[in-house]
Amino acid sequence: MLATSIPKYTQNELVALINEREINLTNEGYGDLAIAIEKNLIFDKKLFLQCAEILKIDKKEIFDVEYISDISFRGEGSEKDIENIVKLFKIMVQQSKLRGNINV
C-alpha cells in the first residue's frame, strides 16, 4: 500500500490558529512573526518554532508529517475509478491544509 505524506501543520494552519487566539504578536515579542504574517512571507524554521512556542506545540511535532494511505478495495473494472477518486481526495485534503483549513 502506498502512502502520501503531507505536513501536519502548514503555515496557513498555524496562522489561523494564532489568529484564533487574538494574540498581539508584537507586544509578546514576536515582531518578526507578526511582519511575516502581515506580509504573507514564507516562514523559515525560526518562525515555525515561534509558532510552536505560541501555540504550545512540541517543537518536534511542528515539523511532523501525516500520511494518507490508499484505500483497499476489491472489484473488477473499478480499480481505475477508485484510483482516480483516491487521487482527487488526496489533492482536496492537501489543498484544504494549504488554505489553512485546520479541521482536516
Short mmCIF file of C-alpha atoms in Angstrom, two decimals:
data_model
loop_
_atom_site.label_atom_id
_atom_site.label_comp_id
_atom_site.label_asym_id
_atom_site.label_seq_id
_atom_site.Cartn_x
_atom_site.Cartn_y
_atom_site.Cartn_z
CA MET A 1 0.00 0.00 0.00
CA LEU A 2 1.34 3.41 -0.95
CA ALA A 3 1.13 6.43 1.32
CA THR A 4 1.42 10.12 0.62
CA SER A 5 2.95 12.43 3.19
CA ILE A 6 1.71 15.92 3.88
CA PRO A 7 2.83 18.41 6.55
CA LYS A 8 1.00 18.06 9.85
CA TYR A 9 0.95 21.84 10.30
CA THR A 10 1.05 24.10 7.26
CA GLN A 11 1.91 27.76 7.52
CA ASN A 12 -1.70 28.73 6.82
CA GLU A 13 -2.96 26.42 9.57
CA LEU A 14 -0.54 27.91 12.08
CA VAL A 15 -1.53 31.46 11.14
CA ALA A 16 -5.22 30.55 11.50
CA LEU A 17 -4.58 29.03 14.94
CA ILE A 18 -2.64 32.11 16.06
CA ASN A 19 -5.35 34.44 14.74
CA GLU A 20 -7.99 32.49 16.70
CA ARG A 21 -6.15 33.34 19.91
CA GLU A 22 -6.09 37.06 19.09
CA ILE A 23 -2.52 37.46 20.37
CA ASN A 24 -0.71 40.76 19.86
CA LEU A 25 2.48 39.22 18.48
CA THR A 26 4.48 42.44 18.57
CA ASN A 27 3.71 43.10 22.24
CA GLU A 28 4.52 39.47 23.09
CA GLY A 29 7.98 39.75 21.48
CA TYR A 30 7.21 38.07 18.16
CA GLY A 31 7.67 41.08 15.88
CA ASP A 32 9.34 39.10 13.09
CA LEU A 33 6.45 36.65 13.07
CA ALA A 34 3.91 39.50 13.02
CA ILE A 35 5.63 41.04 9.99
CA ALA A 36 5.85 37.67 8.21
CA ILE A 37 2.13 37.08 8.73
CA GLU A 38 1.18 40.62 7.71
CA LYS A 39 3.26 40.49 4.52
CA ASN A 40 2.36 36.85 3.78
CA LEU A 41 6.02 35.82 3.77
CA ILE A 42 7.14 32.19 3.73
CA PHE A 43 8.11 31.00 7.21
CA ASP A 44 11.59 29.74 7.94
CA LYS A 45 12.48 27.30 10.73
CA LYS A 46 12.75 30.12 13.29
CA LEU A 47 9.21 31.34 12.58
CA PHE A 48 7.78 27.81 12.71
CA LEU A 49 9.43 27.36 16.12
CA GLN A 50 7.94 30.66 17.31
CA CYS A 51 4.52 29.40 16.23
CA ALA A 52 5.12 26.20 18.19
CA GLU A 53 6.01 28.25 21.26
CA ILE A 54 2.92 30.46 20.98
CA LEU A 55 0.57 27.53 20.34
CA LYS A 56 2.27 25.27 22.90
CA ILE A 57 3.01 22.62 20.28
CA ASP A 58 6.03 20.38 20.80
CA LYS A 59 8.95 21.72 18.75
CA LYS A 60 9.45 18.33 17.06
CA GLU A 61 5.76 17.94 16.32
CA ILE A 62 5.64 21.24 14.42
CA PHE A 63 7.72 19.59 11.65
CA ASP A 64 5.89 16.22 11.65
CA VAL A 65 4.22 14.82 8.57
CA GLU A 66 0.96 12.92 8.24
CA TYR A 67 0.46 10.00 5.91
CA ILE A 68 -2.59 9.44 3.76
CA SER A 69 -2.85 5.77 2.79
CA ASP A 70 -4.54 4.38 -0.27
CA ILE A 71 -7.79 2.59 0.46
CA SER A 72 -8.01 -1.16 -0.04
CA PHE A 73 -10.68 -2.47 -2.34
CA ARG A 74 -11.92 -5.48 -4.30
CA GLY A 75 -13.78 -5.46 -7.55
CA GLU A 76 -13.42 -5.94 -11.25
CA GLY A 77 -13.12 -2.96 -13.52
CA SER A 78 -13.47 -0.40 -10.75
CA GLU A 79 -9.77 -0.16 -9.89
CA LYS A 80 -9.11 2.80 -12.20
CA ASP A 81 -12.16 4.71 -10.94
CA ILE A 82 -11.13 4.16 -7.34
CA GLU A 83 -7.53 5.20 -8.09
CA ASN A 84 -8.83 8.46 -9.58
CA ILE A 85 -11.09 9.06 -6.57
CA VAL A 86 -8.18 8.46 -4.18
CA LYS A 87 -6.00 10.91 -6.16
CA LEU A 88 -8.77 13.52 -6.10
CA PHE A 89 -9.30 13.07 -2.36
CA LYS A 90 -5.57 13.45 -1.66
CA ILE A 91 -5.45 16.64 -3.70
CA MET A 92 -8.52 18.02 -1.91
CA VAL A 93 -7.01 17.29 1.52
CA GLN A 94 -3.68 18.85 0.55
CA GLN A 95 -5.41 21.96 -0.82
CA SER A 96 -7.54 22.28 2.32
CA LYS A 97 -4.46 22.09 4.52
CA LEU A 98 -2.59 24.60 2.36
CA ARG A 99 -5.52 27.02 2.64
CA GLY A 100 -5.40 26.76 6.41
CA ASN A 101 -8.43 24.55 6.99
CA ILE A 102 -7.42 23.19 10.38
CA ASN A 103 -10.25 20.67 10.71
CA VAL A 104 -8.91 18.27 8.07
#
